XYZ file of C-alpha atoms in Angstrom:
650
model
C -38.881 27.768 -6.386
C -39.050 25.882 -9.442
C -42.402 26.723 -11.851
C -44.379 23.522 -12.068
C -45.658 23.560 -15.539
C -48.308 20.689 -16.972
C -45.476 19.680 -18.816
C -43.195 19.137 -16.363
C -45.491 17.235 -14.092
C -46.426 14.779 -16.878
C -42.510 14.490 -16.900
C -41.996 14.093 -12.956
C -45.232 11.367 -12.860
C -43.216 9.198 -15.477
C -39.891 9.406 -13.385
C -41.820 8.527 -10.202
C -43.828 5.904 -11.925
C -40.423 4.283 -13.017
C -39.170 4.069 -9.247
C -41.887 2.812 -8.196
C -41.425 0.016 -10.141
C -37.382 -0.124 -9.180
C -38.931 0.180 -5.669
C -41.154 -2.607 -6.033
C -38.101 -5.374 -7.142
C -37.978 -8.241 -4.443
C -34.706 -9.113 -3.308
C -34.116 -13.014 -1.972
C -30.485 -13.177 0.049
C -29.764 -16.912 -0.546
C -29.390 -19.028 1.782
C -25.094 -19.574 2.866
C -25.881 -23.216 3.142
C -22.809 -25.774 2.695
C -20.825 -23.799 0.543
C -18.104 -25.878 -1.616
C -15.122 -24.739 -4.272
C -16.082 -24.635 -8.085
C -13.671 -25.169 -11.005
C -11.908 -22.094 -11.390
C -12.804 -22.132 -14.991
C -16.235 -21.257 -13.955
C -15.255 -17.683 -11.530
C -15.818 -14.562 -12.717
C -11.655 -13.765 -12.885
C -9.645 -10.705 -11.856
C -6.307 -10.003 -10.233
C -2.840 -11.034 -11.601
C -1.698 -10.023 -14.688
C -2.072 -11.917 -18.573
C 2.145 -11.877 -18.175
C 1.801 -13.956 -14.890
C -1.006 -16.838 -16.403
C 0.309 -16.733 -20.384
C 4.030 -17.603 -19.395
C 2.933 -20.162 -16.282
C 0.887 -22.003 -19.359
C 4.282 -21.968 -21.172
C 6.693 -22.735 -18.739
C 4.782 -24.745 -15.932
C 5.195 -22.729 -12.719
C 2.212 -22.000 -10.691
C 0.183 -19.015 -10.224
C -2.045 -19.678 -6.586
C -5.305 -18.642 -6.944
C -8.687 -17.756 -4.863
C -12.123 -17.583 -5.285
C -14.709 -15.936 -3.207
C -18.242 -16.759 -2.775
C -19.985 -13.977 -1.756
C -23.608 -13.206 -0.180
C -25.143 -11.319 -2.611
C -23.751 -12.006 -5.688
C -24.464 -14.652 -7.870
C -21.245 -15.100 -9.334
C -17.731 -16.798 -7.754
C -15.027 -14.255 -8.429
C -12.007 -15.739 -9.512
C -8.840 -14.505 -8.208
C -5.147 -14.636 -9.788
C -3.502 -13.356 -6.868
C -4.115 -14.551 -3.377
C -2.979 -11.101 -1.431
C -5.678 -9.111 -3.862
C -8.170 -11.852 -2.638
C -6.997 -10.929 1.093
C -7.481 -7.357 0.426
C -11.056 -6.756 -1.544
C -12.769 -9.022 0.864
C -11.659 -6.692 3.866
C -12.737 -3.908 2.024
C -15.844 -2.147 3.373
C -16.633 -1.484 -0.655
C -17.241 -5.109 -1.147
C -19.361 -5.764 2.114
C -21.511 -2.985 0.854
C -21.972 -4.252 -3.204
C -21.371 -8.116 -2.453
C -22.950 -8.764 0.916
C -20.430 -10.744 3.253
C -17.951 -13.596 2.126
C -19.756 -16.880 2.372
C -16.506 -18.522 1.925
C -13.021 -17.343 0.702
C -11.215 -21.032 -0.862
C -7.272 -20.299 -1.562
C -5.064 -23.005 -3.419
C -3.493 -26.104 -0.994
C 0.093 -26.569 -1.768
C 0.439 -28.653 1.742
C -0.185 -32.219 -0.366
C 1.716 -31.450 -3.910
C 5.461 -30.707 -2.466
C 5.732 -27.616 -3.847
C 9.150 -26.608 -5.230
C 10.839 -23.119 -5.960
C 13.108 -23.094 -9.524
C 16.333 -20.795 -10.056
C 14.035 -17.939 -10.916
C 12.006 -17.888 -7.695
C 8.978 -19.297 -9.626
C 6.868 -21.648 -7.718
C 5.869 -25.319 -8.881
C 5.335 -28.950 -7.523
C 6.960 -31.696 -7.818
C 5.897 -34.078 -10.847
C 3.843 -30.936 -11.921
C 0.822 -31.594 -9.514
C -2.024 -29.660 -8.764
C -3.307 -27.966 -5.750
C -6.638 -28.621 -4.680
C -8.415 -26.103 -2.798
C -8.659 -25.219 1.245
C -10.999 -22.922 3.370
C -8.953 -19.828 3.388
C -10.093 -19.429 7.638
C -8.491 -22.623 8.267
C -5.157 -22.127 6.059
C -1.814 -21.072 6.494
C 0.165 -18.302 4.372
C 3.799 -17.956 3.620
C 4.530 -14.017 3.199
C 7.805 -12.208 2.188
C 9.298 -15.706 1.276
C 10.862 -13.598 -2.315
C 8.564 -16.352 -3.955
C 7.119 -14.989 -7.361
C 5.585 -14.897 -10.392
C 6.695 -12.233 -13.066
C 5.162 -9.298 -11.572
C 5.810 -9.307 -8.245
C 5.917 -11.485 -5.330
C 3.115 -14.204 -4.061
C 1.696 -15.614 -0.984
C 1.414 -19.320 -1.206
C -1.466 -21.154 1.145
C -0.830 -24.492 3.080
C -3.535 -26.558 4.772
C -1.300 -27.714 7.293
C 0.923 -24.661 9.425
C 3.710 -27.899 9.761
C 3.750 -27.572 5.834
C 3.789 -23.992 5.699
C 6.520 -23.308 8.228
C 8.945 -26.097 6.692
C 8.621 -23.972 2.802
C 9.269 -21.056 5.369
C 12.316 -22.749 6.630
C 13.460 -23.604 3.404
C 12.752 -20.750 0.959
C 12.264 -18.019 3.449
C 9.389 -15.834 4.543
C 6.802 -15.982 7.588
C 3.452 -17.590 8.265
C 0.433 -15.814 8.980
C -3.254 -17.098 9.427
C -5.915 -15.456 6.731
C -7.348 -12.300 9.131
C -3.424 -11.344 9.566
C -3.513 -11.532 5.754
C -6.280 -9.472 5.448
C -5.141 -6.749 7.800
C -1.845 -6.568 5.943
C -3.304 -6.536 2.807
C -5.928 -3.848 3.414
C -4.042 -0.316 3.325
C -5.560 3.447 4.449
C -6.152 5.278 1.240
C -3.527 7.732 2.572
C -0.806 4.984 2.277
C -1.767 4.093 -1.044
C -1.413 7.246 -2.222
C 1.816 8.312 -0.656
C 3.424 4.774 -1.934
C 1.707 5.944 -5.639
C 3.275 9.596 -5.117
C 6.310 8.278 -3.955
C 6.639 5.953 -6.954
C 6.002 8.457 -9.032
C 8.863 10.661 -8.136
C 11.048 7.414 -8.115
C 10.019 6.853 -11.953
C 10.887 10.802 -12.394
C 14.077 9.828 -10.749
C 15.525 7.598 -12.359
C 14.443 8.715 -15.803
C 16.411 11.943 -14.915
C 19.814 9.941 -14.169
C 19.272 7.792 -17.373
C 18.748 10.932 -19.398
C 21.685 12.442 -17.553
C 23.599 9.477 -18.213
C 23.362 9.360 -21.668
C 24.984 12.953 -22.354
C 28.263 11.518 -22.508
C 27.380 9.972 -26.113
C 27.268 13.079 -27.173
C 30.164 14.373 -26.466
C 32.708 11.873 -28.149
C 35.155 13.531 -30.191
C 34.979 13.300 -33.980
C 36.872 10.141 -35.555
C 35.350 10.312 -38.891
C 33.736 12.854 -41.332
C 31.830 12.087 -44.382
C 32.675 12.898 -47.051
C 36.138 13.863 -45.978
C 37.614 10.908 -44.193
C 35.033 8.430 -45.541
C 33.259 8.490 -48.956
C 29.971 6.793 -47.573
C 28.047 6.523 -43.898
C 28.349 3.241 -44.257
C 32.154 3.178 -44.504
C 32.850 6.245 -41.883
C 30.758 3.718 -39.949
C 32.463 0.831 -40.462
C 36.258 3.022 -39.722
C 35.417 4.979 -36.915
C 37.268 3.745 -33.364
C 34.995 2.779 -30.658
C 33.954 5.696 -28.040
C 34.211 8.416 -30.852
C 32.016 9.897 -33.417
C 30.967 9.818 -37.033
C 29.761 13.431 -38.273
C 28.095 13.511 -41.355
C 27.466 16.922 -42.524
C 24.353 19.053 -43.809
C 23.027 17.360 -47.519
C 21.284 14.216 -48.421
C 22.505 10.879 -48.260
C 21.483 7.599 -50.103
C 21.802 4.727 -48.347
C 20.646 0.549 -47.729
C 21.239 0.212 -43.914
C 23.650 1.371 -41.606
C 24.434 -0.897 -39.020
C 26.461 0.445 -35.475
C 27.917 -2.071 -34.521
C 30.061 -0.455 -31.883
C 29.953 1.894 -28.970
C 29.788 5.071 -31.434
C 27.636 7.929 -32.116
C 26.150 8.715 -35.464
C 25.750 12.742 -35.607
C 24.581 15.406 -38.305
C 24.195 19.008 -38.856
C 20.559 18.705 -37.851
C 17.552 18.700 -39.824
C 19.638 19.549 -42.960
C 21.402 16.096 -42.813
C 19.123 13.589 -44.165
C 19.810 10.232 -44.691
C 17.469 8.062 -47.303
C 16.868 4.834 -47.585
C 15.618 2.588 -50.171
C 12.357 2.047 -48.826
C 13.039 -1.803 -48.227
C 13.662 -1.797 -44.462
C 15.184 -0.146 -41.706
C 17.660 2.665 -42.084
C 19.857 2.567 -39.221
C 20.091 -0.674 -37.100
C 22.092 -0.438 -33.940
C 23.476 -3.439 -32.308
C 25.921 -2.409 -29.629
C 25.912 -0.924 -26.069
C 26.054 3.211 -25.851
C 25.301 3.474 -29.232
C 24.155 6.646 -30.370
C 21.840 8.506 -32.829
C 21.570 12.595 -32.918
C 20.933 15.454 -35.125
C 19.690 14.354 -38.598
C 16.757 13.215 -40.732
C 15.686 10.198 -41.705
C 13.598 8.942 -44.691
C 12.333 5.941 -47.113
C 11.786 3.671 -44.827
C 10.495 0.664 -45.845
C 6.573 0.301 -45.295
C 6.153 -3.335 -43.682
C 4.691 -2.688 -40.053
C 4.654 -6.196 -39.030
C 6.166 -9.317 -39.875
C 3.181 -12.341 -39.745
C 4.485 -15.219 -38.534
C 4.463 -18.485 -41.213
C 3.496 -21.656 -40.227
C 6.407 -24.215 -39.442
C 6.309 -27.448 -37.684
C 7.543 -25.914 -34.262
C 4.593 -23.864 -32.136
C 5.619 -20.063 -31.602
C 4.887 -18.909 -28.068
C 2.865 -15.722 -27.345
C 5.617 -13.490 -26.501
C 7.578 -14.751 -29.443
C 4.347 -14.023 -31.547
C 3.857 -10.384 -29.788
C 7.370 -9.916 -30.498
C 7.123 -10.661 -34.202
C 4.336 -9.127 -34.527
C 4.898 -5.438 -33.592
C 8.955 -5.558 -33.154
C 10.279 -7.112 -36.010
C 9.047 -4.616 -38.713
C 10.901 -1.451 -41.068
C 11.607 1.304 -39.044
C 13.642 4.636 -39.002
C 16.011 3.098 -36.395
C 16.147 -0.226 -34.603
C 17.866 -0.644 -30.949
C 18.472 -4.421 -30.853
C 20.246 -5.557 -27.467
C 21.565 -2.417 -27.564
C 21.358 -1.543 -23.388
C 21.962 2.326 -22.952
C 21.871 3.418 -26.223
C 20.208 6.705 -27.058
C 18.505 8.457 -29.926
C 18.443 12.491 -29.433
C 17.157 14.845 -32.125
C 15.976 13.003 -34.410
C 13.146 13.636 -37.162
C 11.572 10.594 -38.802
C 9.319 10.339 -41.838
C 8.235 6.340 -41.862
C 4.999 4.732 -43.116
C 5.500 1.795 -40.912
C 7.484 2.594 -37.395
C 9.760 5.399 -35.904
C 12.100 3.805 -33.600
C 12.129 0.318 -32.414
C 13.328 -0.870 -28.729
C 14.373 -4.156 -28.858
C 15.514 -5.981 -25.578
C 17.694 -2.462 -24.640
C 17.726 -1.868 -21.303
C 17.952 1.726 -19.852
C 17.852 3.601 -23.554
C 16.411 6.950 -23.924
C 14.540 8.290 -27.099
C 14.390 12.110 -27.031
C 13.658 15.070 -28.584
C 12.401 12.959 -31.650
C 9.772 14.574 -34.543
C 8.085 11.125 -36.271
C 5.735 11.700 -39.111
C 4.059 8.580 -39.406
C 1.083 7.357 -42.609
C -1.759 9.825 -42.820
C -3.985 6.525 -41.878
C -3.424 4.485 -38.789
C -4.678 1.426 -41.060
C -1.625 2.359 -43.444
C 1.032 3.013 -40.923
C 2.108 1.517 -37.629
C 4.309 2.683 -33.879
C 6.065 6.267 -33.832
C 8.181 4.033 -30.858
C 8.323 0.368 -29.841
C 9.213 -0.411 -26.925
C 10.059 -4.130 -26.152
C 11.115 -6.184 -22.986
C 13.231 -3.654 -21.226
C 12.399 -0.456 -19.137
C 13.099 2.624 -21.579
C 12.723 6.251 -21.550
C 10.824 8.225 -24.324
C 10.292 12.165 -23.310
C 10.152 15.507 -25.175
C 8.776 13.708 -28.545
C 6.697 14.219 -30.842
C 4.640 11.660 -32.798
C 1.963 12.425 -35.312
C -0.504 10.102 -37.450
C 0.389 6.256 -37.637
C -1.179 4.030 -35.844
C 0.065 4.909 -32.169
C 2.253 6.970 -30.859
C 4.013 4.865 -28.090
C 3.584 0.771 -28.172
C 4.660 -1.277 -25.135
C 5.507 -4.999 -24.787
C 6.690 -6.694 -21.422
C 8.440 -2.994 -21.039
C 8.199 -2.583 -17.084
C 9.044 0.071 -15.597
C 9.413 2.526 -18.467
C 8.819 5.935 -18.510
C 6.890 7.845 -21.438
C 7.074 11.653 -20.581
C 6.526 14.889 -21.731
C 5.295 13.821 -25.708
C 3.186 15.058 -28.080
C 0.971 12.813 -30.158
C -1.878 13.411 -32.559
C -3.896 12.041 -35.176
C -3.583 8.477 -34.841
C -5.794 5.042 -33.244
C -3.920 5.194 -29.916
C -1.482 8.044 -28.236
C 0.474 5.537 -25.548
C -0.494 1.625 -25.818
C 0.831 -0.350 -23.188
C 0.308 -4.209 -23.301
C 1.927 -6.861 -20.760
C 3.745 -3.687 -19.043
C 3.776 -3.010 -15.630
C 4.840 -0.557 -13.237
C 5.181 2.299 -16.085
C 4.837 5.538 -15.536
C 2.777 7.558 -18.564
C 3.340 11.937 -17.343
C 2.498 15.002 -18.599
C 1.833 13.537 -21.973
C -0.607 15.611 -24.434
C -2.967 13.686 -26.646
C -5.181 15.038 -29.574
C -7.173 13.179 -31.990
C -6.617 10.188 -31.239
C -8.986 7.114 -31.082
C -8.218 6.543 -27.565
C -5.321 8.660 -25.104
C -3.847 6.475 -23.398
C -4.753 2.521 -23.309
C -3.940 0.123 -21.042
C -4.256 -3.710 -21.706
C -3.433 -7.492 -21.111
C -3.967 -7.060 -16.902
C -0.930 -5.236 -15.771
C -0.321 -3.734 -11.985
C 1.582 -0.875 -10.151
C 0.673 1.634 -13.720
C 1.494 5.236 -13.264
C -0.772 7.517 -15.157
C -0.060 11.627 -13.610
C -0.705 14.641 -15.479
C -1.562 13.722 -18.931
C -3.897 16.058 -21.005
C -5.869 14.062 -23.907
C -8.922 16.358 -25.830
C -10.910 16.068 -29.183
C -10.748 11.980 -29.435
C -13.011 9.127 -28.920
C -11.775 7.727 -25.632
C -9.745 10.018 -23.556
C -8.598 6.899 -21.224
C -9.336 3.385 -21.195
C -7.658 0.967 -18.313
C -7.102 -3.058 -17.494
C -5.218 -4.543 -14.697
C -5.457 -3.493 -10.793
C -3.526 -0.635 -8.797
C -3.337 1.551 -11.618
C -2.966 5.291 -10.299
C -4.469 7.912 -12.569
C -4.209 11.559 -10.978
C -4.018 14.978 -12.200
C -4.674 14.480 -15.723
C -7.408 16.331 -18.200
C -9.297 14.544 -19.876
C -11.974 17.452 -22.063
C -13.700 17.091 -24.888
C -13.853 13.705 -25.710
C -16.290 11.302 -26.722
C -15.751 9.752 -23.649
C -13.480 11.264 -20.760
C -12.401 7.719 -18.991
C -13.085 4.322 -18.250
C -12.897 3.234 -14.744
C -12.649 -0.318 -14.799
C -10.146 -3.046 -13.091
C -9.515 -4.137 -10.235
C -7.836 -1.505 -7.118
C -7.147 1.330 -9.471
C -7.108 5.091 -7.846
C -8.621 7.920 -9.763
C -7.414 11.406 -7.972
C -7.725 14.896 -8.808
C -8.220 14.321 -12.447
C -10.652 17.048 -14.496
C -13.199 15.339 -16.599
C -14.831 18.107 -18.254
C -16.877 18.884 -21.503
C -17.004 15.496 -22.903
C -19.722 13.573 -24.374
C -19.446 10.965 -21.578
C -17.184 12.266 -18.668
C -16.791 8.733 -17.311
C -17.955 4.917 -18.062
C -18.021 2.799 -15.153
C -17.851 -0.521 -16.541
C -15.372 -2.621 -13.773
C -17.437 -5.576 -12.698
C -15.580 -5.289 -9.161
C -16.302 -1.993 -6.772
C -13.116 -1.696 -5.630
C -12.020 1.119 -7.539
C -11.395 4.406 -5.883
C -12.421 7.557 -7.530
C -12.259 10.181 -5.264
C -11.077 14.405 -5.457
C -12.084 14.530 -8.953
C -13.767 17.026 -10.931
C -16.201 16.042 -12.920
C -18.474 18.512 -14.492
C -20.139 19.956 -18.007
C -20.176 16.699 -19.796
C -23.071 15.981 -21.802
C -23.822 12.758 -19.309
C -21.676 12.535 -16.342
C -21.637 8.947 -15.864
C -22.735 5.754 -17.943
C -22.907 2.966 -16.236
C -24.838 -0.211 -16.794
C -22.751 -3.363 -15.850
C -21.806 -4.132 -12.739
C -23.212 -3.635 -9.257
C -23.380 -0.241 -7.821
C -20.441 1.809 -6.860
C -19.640 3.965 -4.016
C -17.325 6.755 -5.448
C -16.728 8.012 -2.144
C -13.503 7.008 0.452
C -13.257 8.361 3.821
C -15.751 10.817 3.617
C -14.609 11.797 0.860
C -15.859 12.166 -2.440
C -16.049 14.167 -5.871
C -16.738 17.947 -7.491
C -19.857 17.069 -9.813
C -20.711 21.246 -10.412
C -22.681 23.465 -8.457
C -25.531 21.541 -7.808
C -29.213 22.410 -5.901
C -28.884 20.467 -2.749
C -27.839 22.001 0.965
C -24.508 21.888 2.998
C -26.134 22.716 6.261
C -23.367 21.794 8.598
C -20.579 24.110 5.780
C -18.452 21.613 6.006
C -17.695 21.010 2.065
C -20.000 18.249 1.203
C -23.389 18.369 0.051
C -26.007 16.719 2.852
C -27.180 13.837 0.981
C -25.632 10.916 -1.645
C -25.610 12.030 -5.134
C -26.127 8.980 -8.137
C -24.838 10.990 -11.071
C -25.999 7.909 -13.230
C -29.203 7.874 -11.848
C -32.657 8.926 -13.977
C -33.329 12.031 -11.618
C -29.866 13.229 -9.940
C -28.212 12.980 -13.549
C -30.621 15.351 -14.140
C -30.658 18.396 -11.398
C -29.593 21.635 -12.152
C -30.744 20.941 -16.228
C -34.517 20.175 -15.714
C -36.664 21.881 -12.564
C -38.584 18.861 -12.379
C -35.577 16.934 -11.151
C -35.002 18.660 -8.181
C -38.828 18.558 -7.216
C -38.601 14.665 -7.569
C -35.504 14.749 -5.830
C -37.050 15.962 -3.106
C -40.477 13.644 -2.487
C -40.730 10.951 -0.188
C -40.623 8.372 -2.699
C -36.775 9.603 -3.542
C -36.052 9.534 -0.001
C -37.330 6.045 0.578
C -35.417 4.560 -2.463
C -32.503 5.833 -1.158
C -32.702 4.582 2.019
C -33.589 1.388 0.868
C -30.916 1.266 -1.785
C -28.584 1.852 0.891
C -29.491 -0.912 2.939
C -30.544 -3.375 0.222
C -28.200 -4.959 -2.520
C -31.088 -6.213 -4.825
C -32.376 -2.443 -5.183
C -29.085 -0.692 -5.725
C -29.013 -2.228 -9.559
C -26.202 -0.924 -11.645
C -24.352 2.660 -11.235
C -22.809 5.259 -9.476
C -23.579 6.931 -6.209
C -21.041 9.046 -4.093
C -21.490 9.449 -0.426
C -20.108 12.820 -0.102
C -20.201 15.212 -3.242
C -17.947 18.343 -2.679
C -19.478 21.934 -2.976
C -16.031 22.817 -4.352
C -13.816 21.977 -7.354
C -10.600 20.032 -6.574
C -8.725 21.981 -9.047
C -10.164 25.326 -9.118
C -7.669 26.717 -11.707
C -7.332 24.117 -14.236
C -11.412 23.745 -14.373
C -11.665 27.938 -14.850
C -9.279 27.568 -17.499
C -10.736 24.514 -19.476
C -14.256 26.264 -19.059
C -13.146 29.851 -20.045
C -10.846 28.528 -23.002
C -12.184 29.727 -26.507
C -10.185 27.095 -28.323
C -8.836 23.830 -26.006
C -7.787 21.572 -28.609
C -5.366 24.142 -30.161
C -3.212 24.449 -26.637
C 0.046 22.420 -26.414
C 1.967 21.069 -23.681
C 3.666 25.001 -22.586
C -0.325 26.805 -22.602
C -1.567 23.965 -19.741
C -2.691 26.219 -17.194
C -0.541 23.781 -14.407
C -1.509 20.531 -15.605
């Protein structure tokens, strides 16, 4: 029994005197009344992706959109995607934070004749807009191959006649809005099998394009420098197509050296170093099955980005992106070159490494890139721009970050090393990626996601020592067995439908900020334990962080599992003033366990005006999710000094 000093009752009457006030907040449900659309300028927005609404501003197709007016919440949310509208509102999450949907309004495409372009992109004729309809009384065209650019759309009618003659036309079925909802809503079982099964796809194909690429290193030897050519540059410029140009252990001078055929550029290894002048890029490939392997490069020029001058014509965003983070000095520069590959490599650069340029199915392996000792000063160890690539086996250190995406999908960024710089991977407008068994030290933030992407794989990363460990935008994001110890902050759970599974969040300042708006996250099988504060959490409504019965390790804590069956007997609010605090002060688990507590809980669960803002999960395991990895990570004398071969299983 826990000694009840003076000191710890003065501290237990302030607690109690603080939730009695909580307890004492009215709570008004507003009347449903004659609910009617708003401008949807004026929702609270989510789904879709800033790909999908930047390049339907630019090129004029249409995005359909619904908003969702919701019992208990004072705010219309806004959504970009018509399915993920279908889907939260079915959700027992949002029934539980929200209250019930007053009224779900989709866009009307019955009365603009809506068209479909070469592309599968959706508009209307004499570019008209939709107004809205009662989402109860529409009609929705599914699997018509309609889209916008990441991934297919449902597209609402008013009138089934309308609906079933752009069914005839383009393809597809119609469905009324509760068949919607029922397709859209999916076990957490499926979701995870479809996430684990796209995971080994990612692995999958990676492997072949890896695989693939061998053959450009085996080419037979055209052309030798120094013996059949004086220069790079002109062994280059001689060498047949399909062979190779070896250049042999010493140190080599150069301005550029441009590939401009299917050839493969080869040294001794670290002993062949090729210099530049420090105005530019060194080698610039611009063919398909190009090659780069076994050498060093150097004095590269320092310019990290071009800025864009002004000129009479406008510059659209990808166009600026582009400009912006692609068109700079680097070591090497893929441009258009589709499976091209860089093996071997070591890279000193004070702007970027390697730059992916519009090359589809290229692989950078194997690579060392030494980047500026500032991330201010330098910029990307790789770039990887508007194809799927594969980086793996790589190391990048200082700079600014270690991998940079842009409109990239599909992409897979394996097996790396990066420390010392602002961010370890950076993905913007990419989708569908797949970020594994990465390690990350030092670093501002681990791994970043931005700009609203979906379908993001992140599996089995390790990020320690840095200010953010992990940091996510977009919806259906999957983050799973990944460490994330001794940050400043462990992760960010925020967006819309992302999964957090089996991760460790341990020993870190903050082990998680819950800062999505939306509650229908799932973070469930994690372990999160030893941080300094467990959870911060201070926007938003309250979150369940339990599925199925289901719900996280948060240490061995003083409550009862009277039944044994794995799950402590009551909720736990990790965020909460007295929960966050049992098992460090005795007078938390006396407080825990008075009849005030046990009314506020009740109430909170029954009430939406007295849950406020935080955390609470239904079912709190007794045991740790991943026994082995947590003994390690707490046992370890010196975390931040293991690399990607000590992971205890990672």
């Amino acid at each position: 029994m826990a000694l009840v000093t003076p000191s710890v009752t003065k501290w237990v009457a302030g607690i109690a005197a603080l939730v009695l006030v909580l307890a004492s907040v009215s709570f008004v449900v507003p009347a449903a009344g004659s609910v009617s659309p708003v401008p949807f300028d004026d929702t609270v927005k989510t789904g879709g992706t800033a790909v999908d609404t930047r390049l339907s501003e630019v090129e004029g197709f249409e995005v359909p959109v619904a908003q969702v007016h919701f019992s208990r919440y004072r705010y219309v949310i806004g959504y970009y995607d018509v399915q993920t509208a279908a889907a939260d509102v079915s959700t027992p999450e949002s029934t539980r934070q929200f209250g019930d949907p007053l009224a779900v309004f989709v866009s009307d495409y019955a009365r603009v004749t809506p068209l479909v372009d070469d592309d599968g992109y959706l508009r209307t004729q004499y570019n008209r807009h939709p107004g809205w309809v009662d989402a109860s009384e529409a009609s929705f065209v599914v699997d018509s191959g309609v889209r916008v650019p990441s991934g297919p759309i449902v597209v609402p009618f008013s009138d089934a006649d309308a609906a079933q003659s752009f069914a005839d036309e383009y393809g597809g079925d119609v469905v009324d809005w509760q068949t919607l909802r029922d397709r859209s809503g999916s076990p957490l079982s499926t979701r995870l099998a479809a996430f684990d099964a796209s995971v080994a796809d990612h692995h999958d194909w990676a492997t072949q394009t890896v695989a693939a690429s061998d053959s450009l290193f085996d080419r037979p030897v055209s052309t030798v420098v120094g013996e059949d050519a004086p220069t790079i540059e002109a062994a280059v410029e001689s060498a047949p197509e399909d062979t190779a140009v070896y250049v042999p252990a010493g140190t080599y001078s150069v301005e550029r050296v441009d590939l401009n055929r299917s050839i493969t550029l080869v040294g001794a290894g670290p002993d062949t170093r090729l210099v530049g002048d420090g105005n530019g890029t060194v080698v610039h490939i611009r063919a398909d099955r190009a090659a780069v392997s076994n050498l060093s490069i150097s004095g590269v020029g320092d310019v990290g980005t071009r800025r864009i001058r002004a000129t009479n014509e406008s510059v659209d965003w990808d166009t600026r992106v582009q400009l912006a983070y692609g068109r700079g000095d680097a070591g090497i520069v893929l441009d258009g070159a589709n499976e091209s590959a860089i093996r071997g490599v070591h890279i000193d650069t004070p702007a970027s490494g390697v730059i992916v340029r519009e090359s589809a199915d290229s692989v950078l392996a194997n690579l060392s890139v030494q980047g500026s000792e500032t991330a201010a000063e330098g910029f990307m160890g790789a770039v990887l721009i508007g194809e799927r690539s594969v980086v793996e086996n790589s190391t990048f250190r200082d700079g600014r970050d270690g991998i940079y995406t842009h409109r990239a999908d599909g992409s897979v960024v394996r097996n790396n090393r990066m420390e010392d710089g602002r961010y370890g991977v950076h993905e913007m407008y990419t989708s569908n990626m797949l970020v594994a068994d990465n390690v990350v030290r030092e670093s501002r933030v681990g791994i970043i996601i931005m700009t609203r992407p979906v379908g993001n794989l992140v599996v089995g990363n390790d990020v320690r020592d840095s200010d953010f460990g992990f940091i996510p935008a977009g919806s259906d994001t999957y983050v799973a067995d990944n460490v994330f110890a001794d940050n400043e902050y462990g992760i960010d759970v925020s967006g819309d439908r992302q999964v957090y599974t089996r991760n460790v969040v341990v020993g870190n300042e903050i082990g998680v900020r819950g800062s999505s708006t939306f509650p229908t996250n799932v973070v469930v099988h994690n372990d999160i334990v030893d941080n300094d504060v467990q959870v911060e959490s201070a926007l938003g409504p309250m979150r369940t962080w339990t599925s199925e019965g289901e719900g996280n390790y948060w240490g061995d804590l003083p409550l009862e599992d009277a039944d044994g069956d794995g799950a402590y007997d009551r909720a736990f609010q990790p965020s909460g003033p007295v929960d966050a605090e049992l098992g460090r002060h005795p007078a938390a688990l006396v407080l825990s366990r008075s009849p005030v507590m046990d009314a506020l809980r009740s109430a909170r669960d029954e009430v939406a005006g007295l849950r406020g803002s935080g955390v609470v999960d239904a079912a709190p395991r007794t045991e740790p999710v991943q026994p082995d990895v947590l003994d390690a990570l707490t046992h370890a004398e010196s975390p931040s000094s293991q690399n990607a071969t000590e992971r205890a299983d990672v």
